[in-house]
Amino acid sequence: MEDSDSEKKMEKENLGPRMDSPLGEPEGSLGWVLPNTAMKKKVLLMGKSGSVDVEHSHVRFLGNLVLNLWDCGGQDTFMENYFTSQRDNIFRNVEVLIYVFDVESRELEKDMHYYQSCLEAILQNSPDAKIFCLVHKMDLVQEDQRDLIFKEREEDLRRLSRPLECSCFRTSIWDETLYKAWSSIVYQLIPNVQQLEMNLRNFAEIIEADEVLLFERATFLVISHYQCKEQRDAHRFEKISNIIKQFKLSCSKLAASFQSMEVRNSNFAAFIDIFTSNTYVMVVMSDPSIPSAATLINIRNARKHFEKLERVDGPKQCLLMR
Amino acid sequence: SSSPAGETGIGLRGDPTPRRPGQRTEERVLDFSDPFSAGVKPRIVLLALRRSGKPSIQKAVFHRMSPSETLFLESTDKICRGEVSNGSFVSFQIWDFPGQIDFFDPAFDYEMIFRGTGALIFVIDSQDGYVEALARLLLTVTRAYKVNSDISFEVFIHKVDGLSGDHKIETQRDSHQRANDDLADAGLEKIHLSFYLTSMYDHSIFEAFSKVVQKLIPQLPTLENLLNIFISNSGIEKAFLFDVVSKIYIATDSTPVDMQTYELYVVIDISWIYGLKEDGAGTPYDKESAAIIKLNNTTVLYLKEVTKFLALVCFVREEIFERKGLIEYNFHCFWKAICEVFEVGMKVVKSRKVQNQLQKKKGATPNGTPRVLL
């Protein structure tokens, strides 16, 4: 992905806190950034982010997005000081802000106050950033209350966020909602995702696949899928993501990484392979009469087509679309 | 960290068909009370002293198995028993009990169990100190030996991940020495104990299990031979015969094992999601189960079903794997040979059973001639 000219002109700066910051290591803060990331766009994860599964913290995804995590569950005075002195640095070049709220928080006022400070900083430094709010730990709310409480929070947040717009998700680590939220967020960051989906559908139909999944390459989040056939397991996306991530992890312990995979039994054959520079694809076939070589050739040919799509509609297009 | 969805059971294992109460499977017909079944399936009893209320060894081996593969039996309020038999080549019974309890509780028929056991694994928690555990070990071994002198006795010194290299070796040597001294004092020098250092955090526990299981397989030399022939004729670097359920390999070729085990769960886990029929019938691992995994270090991992319990896992160089047709043909020959090997085992067992039944019948045959043993 190429950066636009204006970004290239920006000077290198000290972005984000380093581990040896003069203010010391704040409790609960996971600030980390790559050096020389002046050209890179940031994803800020803030609020009560400590309770959110963030293995992605070390990952650059979608080519040039870097994840910065800030857990604001900690010390207040630190937050005030740090925000004031480092504020512009933190909030510059932000592509996405994800703010996590604990649904059970006893300090709603304070949470909202911090949130609004962040939004002010965003408005000043990265006004085009996309804002996502996670109303987290929904499992702690009684089931019959969840819709109501979420709607209330969502309304409050929308109101407080103006003139900026935010999308809200209700999440919990105990079901698929958090995974879906992450997927949705990443989905919205993919340049030209609708066209990608249309092409995916055509692809799936041409090769007579049962299902085709598209993963973001680093996080293995399912960002898009097309199914030609009803599938038994509604939770399969998160499961597949986890299965593959576990496998990747075990490979990395042996200083190897997997490139592609074919798994089959008498009822199915699944093919997982690198697709474009940002994605992996998984093709599921249930017709045993189709030889695997045919499917592999189809994937290879489709790859060329999808690469072209990704190149043509790169970040320039994305900026224009805003 | 792994997703909590996995911990609550929504995660990786899919929705295996729960065992119906009273359901008997083919494997359960051959239970521990049948001494001849030892000829078919290696039977292992694991004894673990439980500290701080948490069964650890069970988790180490069986935490990845689905409910239909493991069965946690009714326990007394203290002793926890688990069994792995269904779908597994190896039959495990795990006993996990707190330190204070009298192991030889009359509620369990120890004699029957020991009679049918091939190997007894005693698990000692290295972080708890082992002197007391060794005393229990001596007691257990003595009693078991009296019932069945063919049992192989294995000691796992577990959780050694907390110890330094020298400390590990010292622990192993010291406990081995003490145990042998105790046995000698009791006049039981002929009992042989094998010691292993194990940890859940690397593959040492599975390596140790492999060694224990391999001792119990009479067909092992033949299996190893077949694997050697197969790999040398196919250009394969390394091959294992894995028990799909326990992920323990029961045989490998003669090239050195360097403890590189890739997580093969990926194959079964994906098969759980997509590999069942629309109505949920079928099993994730079946006759056509296979996988090809290409790694970036030019190695290909090739998995093929051999029996309903066992899978062949090979490591092949990428350029060799291009001759896939040759490998598949050789695999077919290998597969036929393996089936023959196990068929022979089954025949032996069946004929022994028949003999046993004949022996039990009293009295003469219908035409008056006395019964003759074959």
XYZ file of C-alpha atoms in Angstrom:
696
model
C 0.000 0.000 0.000
C 1.363 3.380 -0.867
C 1.084 6.419 1.339
C -0.196 9.640 -0.076
C 2.170 12.526 -0.640
C 0.918 14.569 2.252
C 1.696 11.803 4.645
C 5.182 11.459 3.283
C 5.812 15.046 4.123
C 5.150 14.545 7.794
C 8.179 14.521 9.963
C 9.200 11.573 11.977
C 7.995 12.026 15.471
C 8.035 10.404 18.770
C 4.764 8.582 18.669
C 3.251 7.165 21.757
C 4.811 6.154 25.036
C 7.934 4.089 25.199
C 8.600 1.515 27.838
C 11.268 3.740 29.375
C 9.130 6.836 29.496
C 10.248 9.328 32.161
C 6.889 8.968 33.789
C 7.597 5.332 34.402
C 5.496 2.411 33.439
C 1.920 3.293 34.251
C -0.211 0.619 35.773
C -2.266 -1.189 33.235
C -1.039 0.782 30.260
C 0.156 -1.119 27.277
C 1.578 1.603 25.126
C 3.832 0.349 22.410
C 4.630 1.583 19.011
C 7.111 0.763 16.326
C 9.869 3.258 15.710
C 9.714 5.156 12.442
C 6.032 4.743 12.142
C 5.419 8.266 11.003
C 3.861 6.910 7.860
C 1.732 4.397 9.643
C -1.788 4.870 10.703
C -2.800 3.932 14.186
C -5.593 2.003 15.730
C -6.085 3.249 19.257
C -7.654 0.955 21.751
C -8.635 2.865 24.845
C -10.847 2.780 27.881
C -11.158 -0.392 29.917
C -9.202 -2.266 27.322
C -7.609 -4.538 29.899
C -10.557 -6.856 29.745
C -10.484 -7.250 26.009
C -8.485 -10.011 24.404
C -5.740 -8.195 22.573
C -3.230 -10.632 21.226
C -3.308 -8.393 18.217
C -1.256 -5.875 20.113
C 1.930 -6.956 18.445
C 0.545 -7.078 15.045
C 0.501 -4.854 12.087
C -2.542 -5.585 10.158
C -3.929 -4.587 6.832
C -0.433 -3.769 5.724
C 0.176 -0.582 7.584
C -2.058 -0.239 10.560
C -0.417 -0.375 13.959
C -2.353 -1.128 17.071
C -1.764 1.096 20.106
C -3.320 0.043 23.330
C -4.217 2.258 26.243
C -5.849 0.772 29.253
C -7.438 3.603 31.167
C -8.404 1.446 34.089
C -5.437 2.761 36.016
C -4.171 5.833 37.657
C -6.075 9.030 37.138
C -3.338 11.540 37.745
C -1.077 9.779 35.334
C -3.747 9.865 32.678
C -4.330 13.574 33.168
C -0.649 14.441 33.033
C 0.231 12.182 30.227
C -2.689 13.151 28.103
C -1.885 16.769 28.423
C 1.758 16.470 27.564
C 1.585 13.752 24.922
C -1.864 14.365 23.663
C -1.118 15.498 20.189
C 1.329 12.722 19.597
C -1.057 10.088 20.737
C -3.990 11.290 18.715
C -2.257 12.182 15.511
C -2.459 9.856 12.547
C -5.259 7.796 14.010
C -7.283 5.738 11.601
C -9.503 4.114 14.175
C -10.400 4.730 17.789
C -11.885 1.850 19.706
C -13.119 2.816 23.129
C -14.080 0.148 25.633
C -16.687 0.779 28.301
C -17.348 -1.579 31.156
C -21.126 -1.916 31.310
C -20.957 -2.369 35.051
C -18.770 0.606 35.751
C -19.588 2.607 38.892
C -17.985 5.686 37.491
C -20.016 6.385 34.421
C -19.454 10.102 34.703
C -15.717 9.735 34.777
C -15.721 7.218 31.942
C -17.718 9.582 29.776
C -15.471 12.452 30.738
C -12.368 10.607 29.576
C -14.121 9.508 26.463
C -15.024 13.042 25.613
C -11.457 14.243 26.208
C -10.290 11.625 23.781
C -12.859 12.719 21.253
C -11.765 16.313 21.548
C -8.217 15.263 20.874
C -9.361 13.217 17.917
C -11.329 16.112 16.519
C -8.237 18.247 16.659
C -5.696 15.751 15.423
C -7.404 13.051 13.373
C -10.885 14.282 12.519
C -11.402 11.550 9.931
C -10.827 8.717 12.326
C -13.552 6.117 12.639
C -14.902 5.719 16.133
C -16.099 2.459 17.617
C -17.459 1.980 21.113
C -17.582 -1.391 22.787
C -20.021 -1.783 25.622
C -18.231 -4.653 27.206
C -18.894 -7.356 29.806
C -22.520 -7.603 28.752
C -22.605 -11.101 30.198
C -22.740 -9.500 33.644
C -26.055 -7.917 32.844
C -29.238 -9.899 33.253
C -30.318 -11.334 29.967
C -33.680 -9.620 29.776
C -32.061 -6.271 30.521
C -29.336 -6.412 27.948
C -31.114 -4.895 24.980
C -32.469 -2.050 27.044
C -29.204 -1.178 28.711
C -27.283 -1.371 25.509
C -29.736 0.896 23.719
C -29.468 3.438 26.506
C -25.714 3.442 26.387
C -25.687 3.599 22.644
C -27.921 6.648 22.636
C -25.803 8.366 25.252
C -22.631 7.661 23.379
C -24.027 8.813 20.071
C -25.161 12.008 21.652
C -21.911 12.677 23.436
C -19.867 11.921 20.368
C -21.350 14.585 18.173
C -20.216 15.995 15.775
C -18.239 12.813 15.374
C -20.046 9.611 14.571
C -19.545 6.399 16.453
C -20.612 2.816 15.944
C -21.452 0.855 19.068
C -21.154 -2.834 19.783
C -22.230 -4.829 22.779
C -19.609 -7.379 23.640
C -18.614 -10.115 26.015
C -15.720 -12.495 26.068
C -18.068 -15.365 26.749
C -19.748 -15.472 23.377
C -19.060 -14.469 19.829
C -20.006 -10.807 20.205
C -16.480 -9.609 20.805
C -15.168 -11.527 17.859
C -17.944 -10.140 15.695
C -17.160 -6.632 16.845
C -13.502 -7.005 15.937
C -14.455 -8.517 12.613
C -16.835 -5.692 11.870
C -14.222 -3.123 12.752
C -11.564 -4.707 10.607
C -14.138 -5.157 7.869
C -14.749 -1.447 7.790
C -11.060 -0.784 7.443
C -10.602 -2.891 4.385
C -10.430 -0.734 1.330
C -13.194 -1.482 -1.098
C -14.659 -4.282 0.886
C -18.019 -4.396 -0.900
C -16.449 -5.060 -4.226
C -14.285 -7.693 -2.619
C -17.398 -9.422 -1.316
C -19.113 -9.394 -4.666
C -16.119 -10.983 -6.272
C -15.925 -13.529 -3.493
C -19.478 -14.542 -4.197
C -18.790 -15.012 -7.887
C -15.711 -16.998 -7.086
C -17.561 -19.282 -4.699
C -20.294 -19.959 -7.203
C -17.962 -20.635 -10.094
C -15.887 -23.188 -8.238
C -18.952 -24.773 -6.635
C -17.710 -24.305 -3.123
C -19.924 -24.777 -0.077
C -18.374 -21.827 1.616
C -15.561 -19.369 1.106
C -14.054 -17.400 3.983
C -11.745 -14.456 3.758
C -9.395 -13.799 6.671
C -7.345 -10.778 7.519
C -3.872 -12.148 7.205
C -2.267 -11.229 10.485
C -5.156 -11.604 12.910
C -7.060 -14.320 11.044
C -10.305 -12.556 11.706
C -12.988 -13.572 9.262
C -13.670 -10.370 7.426
C -15.913 -11.686 4.740
C -17.559 -14.877 3.732
C -19.925 -16.342 1.244
C -21.852 -19.523 1.816
C -23.678 -21.422 -0.891
C -24.991 -23.967 1.529
C -26.515 -23.887 4.957
C -23.859 -24.583 7.581
C -24.403 -26.435 10.829
C -22.325 -24.359 13.147
C -23.234 -20.730 13.639
C -20.146 -20.082 15.771
C -17.714 -21.469 13.256
C -15.982 -18.217 12.355
C -14.535 -17.612 15.741
C -13.686 -21.281 16.090
C -11.859 -21.399 12.795
C -9.961 -18.239 13.644
C -8.869 -19.727 16.932
C -7.971 -23.086 15.459
C -5.723 -21.515 12.880
C -4.194 -19.064 15.295
C -3.352 -21.883 17.685
C -1.768 -23.787 14.877
C 0.215 -20.762 13.778
C 1.410 -20.301 17.319
C 2.556 -23.877 17.640
C 4.395 -23.601 14.341
C 6.121 -20.412 15.391
C 7.457 -22.152 18.482
C 9.269 -24.433 16.082
C 10.500 -21.511 14.024
C 8.220 -22.322 11.141
C 5.021 -20.928 9.805
C 2.361 -22.519 7.725
C 1.700 -21.429 4.203
C -1.223 -23.502 3.141
C -3.342 -26.365 4.304
C -5.666 -28.962 2.891
C -7.839 -30.967 5.276
C -10.356 -33.545 4.239
C -12.471 -36.485 5.209
C -15.187 -38.348 3.372
C -17.608 -35.427 3.701
C -15.548 -32.387 2.886
C -12.291 -30.860 1.771
C -11.082 -27.495 3.029
C -8.290 -25.477 1.462
C -6.595 -22.661 3.317
C -4.105 -20.571 1.427
C -2.540 -17.153 1.119
C -4.749 -15.015 -1.040
C -3.824 -11.354 -1.350
C -1.254 -9.282 0.492
C -3.782 -8.686 3.256
C -5.809 -11.836 3.236
C -6.009 -15.578 3.501
C -8.788 -17.598 1.924
C -10.499 -20.773 3.003
C -12.506 -22.773 0.496
C -14.800 -25.555 1.696
C -15.932 -28.150 -0.803
C -18.286 -31.014 -0.166
C -18.382 -32.561 -3.618
C -15.886 -35.406 -3.449
C -15.827 -35.811 -7.208
C -13.956 -32.537 -7.643
C -10.238 -33.298 -7.486
C -8.197 -31.107 -5.168
C -5.899 -30.102 -8.004
C -8.831 -28.406 -9.710
C -9.716 -26.399 -6.633
C -6.098 -25.408 -6.125
C -5.822 -24.129 -9.668
C -9.036 -22.198 -9.236
C -7.717 -20.565 -6.093
C -4.487 -19.697 -7.816
C -6.276 -18.050 -10.702
C -8.645 -16.205 -8.422
C -5.707 -14.895 -6.468
C -4.412 -12.986 -9.455
C -7.801 -11.434 -9.948
C -8.193 -10.398 -6.326
C -4.683 -8.990 -6.154
C -5.583 -6.696 -8.992
C -8.643 -5.564 -7.107
C -6.648 -4.750 -4.043
C -4.008 -2.839 -5.930
C -6.374 -0.761 -8.006
C -8.498 0.287 -5.077
C -5.756 1.065 -2.600
C -5.665 3.630 0.166
C -6.093 6.560 -2.206
C -9.526 5.354 -3.027
C -10.183 4.826 0.640
C -9.351 8.422 1.482
C -11.541 9.687 -1.288
C -14.455 7.671 -0.087
C -14.593 9.434 3.265
C -3.954 -16.140 25.532
C -6.593 -18.425 24.139
C -10.149 -17.418 23.707
C -12.320 -18.075 26.717
C -14.908 -19.439 24.360
C -12.797 -22.533 24.270
C -12.857 -22.864 28.014
C -16.599 -22.771 28.220
C -16.821 -25.495 25.679
C -18.287 -23.454 22.884
C -14.913 -23.379 21.278
C -12.826 -25.856 19.512
C -14.421 -29.176 19.969
C -17.739 -28.740 18.270
C -20.724 -30.578 19.569
C -19.811 -34.223 19.874
C -22.671 -36.590 20.407
C -22.975 -37.116 24.127
C -22.802 -40.650 25.337
C -26.201 -42.001 26.250
C -26.484 -43.599 29.678
C -25.911 -47.295 29.469
C -24.559 -47.014 25.973
C -22.009 -49.635 25.246
C -19.621 -49.348 22.414
C -17.511 -51.990 20.847
C -14.576 -50.932 22.940
C -16.404 -51.065 26.216
C -17.223 -54.701 25.668
C -13.541 -55.303 26.151
C -13.200 -53.781 29.577
C -10.538 -54.122 32.177
C -11.913 -57.338 33.571
C -11.016 -59.040 30.334
C -7.349 -60.024 30.653
C -7.101 -60.943 26.994
C -8.051 -57.525 25.814
C -4.601 -56.424 26.884
C -3.400 -58.183 23.792
C -5.462 -55.870 21.649
C -5.197 -52.535 23.344
C -2.380 -51.303 25.509
C -3.898 -50.568 28.910
C -2.448 -47.990 31.156
C -3.392 -46.965 34.633
C -2.235 -43.561 35.808
C -2.058 -42.826 39.489
C -1.634 -39.249 40.492
C -1.437 -37.786 43.934
C -3.531 -34.693 43.865
C -2.351 -31.571 45.610
C -4.393 -28.452 46.150
C -7.499 -30.132 44.873
C -6.704 -29.843 41.196
C -6.163 -32.878 39.007
C -3.265 -31.904 36.833
C -2.148 -34.914 34.917
C -5.608 -35.480 33.535
C -5.616 -32.008 32.125
C -2.214 -32.488 30.604
C -3.176 -35.449 28.531
C -6.873 -35.157 28.055
C -7.768 -31.528 28.059
C -8.081 -31.502 24.329
C -10.418 -34.430 24.128
C -14.116 -34.189 23.624
C -16.633 -35.470 26.159
C -17.429 -38.471 24.032
C -13.828 -39.558 24.140
C -13.264 -39.236 27.834
C -15.488 -40.547 30.499
C -15.293 -39.317 34.032
C -16.643 -42.055 36.173
C -18.461 -41.753 39.374
C -15.971 -40.868 42.003
C -16.039 -41.151 45.715
C -15.930 -37.799 47.356
C -12.177 -37.897 47.183
C -10.984 -40.092 44.386
C -11.462 -38.996 40.825
C -11.394 -41.559 38.089
C -11.356 -40.987 34.409
C -11.148 -43.268 31.477
C -10.157 -42.883 27.876
C -11.009 -45.779 25.732
C -13.561 -44.983 23.137
C -11.962 -44.230 19.808
C -8.471 -44.542 21.178
C -5.861 -47.111 20.365
C -4.601 -46.892 23.909
C -6.817 -47.394 26.884
C -6.130 -45.146 29.836
C -7.597 -45.185 33.243
C -6.627 -42.250 35.371
C -6.876 -42.183 39.110
C -6.362 -38.889 40.745
C -6.529 -38.821 44.500
C -5.515 -36.608 47.399
C -2.389 -37.492 49.290
C -3.968 -38.615 52.528
C -6.434 -41.112 51.236
C -5.903 -44.809 51.502
C -5.399 -45.822 47.949
C -6.580 -49.339 48.500
C -10.162 -48.459 49.291
C -12.417 -51.514 49.128
C -14.807 -49.577 46.940
C -12.602 -50.258 43.922
C -11.636 -53.662 42.684
C -7.919 -53.053 42.405
C -7.032 -56.625 41.767
C -9.213 -56.887 38.731
C -7.800 -53.677 37.398
C -4.189 -54.581 37.928
C -4.689 -57.942 36.335
C -5.704 -56.319 33.067
C -3.097 -53.582 33.169
C -0.065 -53.377 30.944
C 1.601 -50.364 32.533
C 1.177 -48.484 35.768
C 2.269 -44.871 35.659
C 2.787 -43.216 38.968
C 2.827 -39.452 38.734
C 4.841 -37.477 41.244
C 4.591 -33.728 41.409
C 8.187 -32.550 41.468
C 7.217 -29.290 43.054
C 5.703 -30.986 46.087
C 8.720 -32.971 47.139
C 8.802 -36.625 46.432
C 9.787 -38.456 49.563
C 6.254 -39.130 50.703
C 5.180 -39.919 47.183
C 7.930 -42.503 46.905
C 6.608 -44.221 50.009
C 3.155 -44.498 48.419
C 4.828 -45.650 45.234
C 6.527 -48.505 47.008
C 3.268 -49.608 48.568
C 1.409 -49.470 45.287
C 4.066 -51.211 43.283
C 4.355 -54.013 45.792
C 0.656 -54.745 45.754
C 0.333 -54.456 42.003
C 3.292 -56.745 41.416
C 1.701 -59.410 43.584
C -1.405 -59.384 41.426
C 0.341 -59.155 38.080
C 4.090 -59.493 37.751
C 4.023 -58.471 34.103
C 3.032 -54.879 34.722
C 5.631 -52.366 33.660
C 6.112 -49.693 36.286
C 6.735 -46.135 35.198
C 7.300 -43.033 37.272
C 6.678 -39.585 35.874
C 8.339 -36.795 37.762
C 5.961 -34.126 36.634
C 5.996 -30.328 36.412
C 9.727 -30.194 35.965
C 9.353 -26.977 34.024
C 9.926 -25.251 37.346
C 13.336 -26.816 37.844
C 16.714 -25.943 36.402
C 18.571 -28.394 34.179
C 20.917 -29.683 36.865
C 18.184 -29.832 39.427
C 16.095 -31.950 37.092
C 18.801 -34.527 36.597
C 19.532 -34.571 40.275
C 15.867 -35.079 41.124
C 15.562 -37.928 38.707
C 18.704 -39.616 39.915
C 17.908 -39.181 43.559
C 14.335 -40.415 43.370
C 15.377 -43.359 41.236
C 18.059 -44.239 43.751
C 15.741 -43.964 46.718
C 13.035 -46.001 45.065
C 15.437 -48.763 44.168
C 16.860 -48.744 47.675
C 13.387 -49.054 49.146
C 12.571 -51.935 46.864
C 15.809 -53.669 47.731
C 15.054 -53.251 51.436
C 11.714 -54.904 50.887
C 13.359 -57.740 49.010
C 11.796 -56.712 45.711
C 14.854 -55.956 43.608
C 13.328 -57.756 40.660
C 10.767 -54.989 40.231
C 12.045 -52.567 37.628
C 11.054 -48.908 37.663
C 11.541 -46.455 34.827
C 11.726 -42.752 35.575
C 10.776 -39.888 33.284
C 10.941 -36.135 33.663
C 7.771 -34.585 32.331
C 6.150 -31.236 31.939
C 2.948 -29.991 30.435
C 4.658 -27.036 28.840
C 6.695 -28.904 26.320
C 6.189 -32.232 24.708
C 8.067 -34.245 27.284
C 4.843 -35.610 28.718
C 3.755 -36.948 25.352
C 7.207 -38.284 24.651
C 7.123 -40.140 27.971
C 3.682 -41.542 27.219
C 4.913 -42.684 23.830
C 7.757 -44.607 25.396
C 5.417 -46.242 27.894
C 2.886 -47.194 25.240
C 5.540 -48.550 22.912
C 6.607 -51.037 25.560
C 3.115 -52.456 25.524
C 2.821 -53.074 21.835
C 4.044 -56.512 20.885
C 3.875 -55.573 17.213
C 6.220 -52.647 17.668
C 9.279 -54.050 15.847
C 7.098 -54.897 12.867
C 5.510 -51.483 12.839
C 8.904 -49.803 13.021
C 10.188 -51.956 10.239
C 7.249 -51.122 8.039
C 7.727 -47.432 8.719
C 11.401 -47.671 7.821
C 10.631 -49.375 4.544
C 7.920 -46.885 3.760
C 9.991 -43.792 4.361
C 13.098 -45.001 2.624
C 11.163 -45.926 -0.485
C 9.211 -42.700 -0.575
C 11.898 -40.171 0.210
C 10.123 -39.197 3.429
C 12.168 -37.734 6.245
C 10.205 -38.889 9.249
C 6.989 -40.756 9.902
C 4.901 -41.420 13.007
C 1.931 -43.572 13.757
C -0.228 -41.444 16.000
C -3.144 -42.350 18.161
C -5.588 -39.739 17.004
C -7.406 -39.289 20.292
C -4.535 -39.094 22.752
C -2.059 -37.590 20.259
C 0.547 -40.055 21.456
C 2.629 -41.726 18.819
C 2.855 -45.472 19.147
C 5.597 -46.065 16.612
C 8.093 -44.189 14.516
C 10.897 -44.993 12.111
C 14.501 -45.349 13.218
C 15.623 -41.817 12.445
C 16.081 -39.693 15.565
C 13.066 -37.974 17.073
C 13.797 -34.371 17.829
C 10.676 -33.565 19.773
C 9.171 -31.474 17.037
C 5.537 -32.159 17.226
C 3.247 -29.876 15.403
C -0.199 -29.407 16.719
C -2.250 -31.943 14.872
C -5.407 -30.852 16.590
C -5.918 -28.469 13.703
C -6.908 -31.344 11.461
C -9.456 -32.810 13.840
C -10.800 -29.437 14.916
C -11.488 -28.321 11.378
C -13.034 -31.691 10.654
C -15.431 -31.214 13.549
C -16.774 -28.059 11.959
C -17.084 -29.131 8.353
C -16.573 -32.860 8.358
C -19.899 -34.129 9.593
C -22.846 -34.824 7.368
C -25.750 -32.428 7.267
C -27.674 -34.364 9.859
C -24.658 -34.447 12.116
C -23.883 -38.055 11.335
C -20.416 -39.353 10.748
C -17.249 -38.687 12.657
C -14.687 -35.989 12.057
C -11.969 -38.583 11.691
C -12.904 -41.218 9.170
C -11.482 -43.449 6.455
C -10.863 -40.600 4.073
C -9.266 -38.301 6.624
C -6.137 -36.717 5.298
C -4.286 -33.450 5.468
C -1.476 -31.713 3.660
C 0.109 -28.800 5.458
C 2.785 -26.795 3.688
C 5.203 -24.972 5.929
C 7.405 -22.102 4.909
C 10.565 -24.015 5.679
C 9.919 -26.205 2.612
C 8.574 -29.033 4.725
C 5.256 -30.652 4.045
C 3.310 -32.361 6.784
C 1.259 -35.212 5.381
C -1.409 -36.990 7.385
C -3.341 -40.049 6.332
C -5.833 -42.234 8.139
C -4.543 -45.736 8.798
C -7.092 -47.235 11.163
C -9.935 -45.637 13.003
C -7.551 -44.942 15.870
C -4.302 -44.355 14.096
C -3.018 -41.816 11.638
C 0.237 -41.759 9.757
C 1.982 -38.409 9.962
C 4.959 -37.794 7.682
C 7.377 -34.973 7.176
C 8.405 -34.611 3.572
C 10.494 -32.096 1.737
C 8.503 -29.956 -0.665
C 10.308 -31.099 -3.793
C 9.886 -34.754 -2.873
C 6.211 -34.220 -2.249
C 5.747 -33.346 -5.869
C 5.972 -37.050 -6.503
C 2.789 -37.425 -4.539
C 1.571 -40.321 -6.654
C 4.517 -42.456 -5.645
C 4.042 -41.642 -1.998
C 0.365 -42.495 -2.179
C 1.036 -45.813 -3.819
C 3.624 -46.716 -1.218
C 1.248 -45.580 1.472
C -1.345 -47.991 0.148
C 1.117 -50.881 0.432
C 2.060 -49.751 3.903
C -1.559 -49.525 4.912
C -2.331 -53.058 3.761
C 0.620 -54.360 5.747
C -0.472 -52.532 8.902
C -3.965 -53.964 8.631
C -2.514 -57.445 8.372
C -0.378 -56.890 11.433
C -3.349 -55.883 13.543
C -5.534 -58.611 12.124
C -3.057 -61.175 13.343
C -3.250 -59.623 16.789
C -7.045 -59.825 16.771
C -6.994 -63.458 15.670
C -4.680 -64.366 18.517
C -6.933 -62.650 20.986
C -10.074 -64.235 19.620
C -8.644 -67.717 19.711
C -7.489 -67.168 23.258
C -10.968 -66.098 24.212
C -12.440 -69.200 22.665
C -9.949 -71.324 24.533
C -10.817 -69.619 27.749
C -14.506 -70.182 27.250
C -13.937 -73.830 26.466
C -11.863 -74.197 29.584
C -14.656 -72.780 31.668
C -17.212 -75.299 30.471
C -17.335 -78.235 32.752
C -18.224 -81.731 31.838
C -17.806 -83.725 28.681
C -18.796 -82.810 25.154
C -22.141 -84.080 23.854
C -20.559 -87.190 22.406
C -18.791 -88.023 25.638
C -15.227 -87.275 24.664
C -13.269 -85.077 27.047
C -12.605 -81.469 26.036
C -9.238 -80.867 24.530
C -7.348 -77.624 24.592
C -6.260 -76.398 21.196
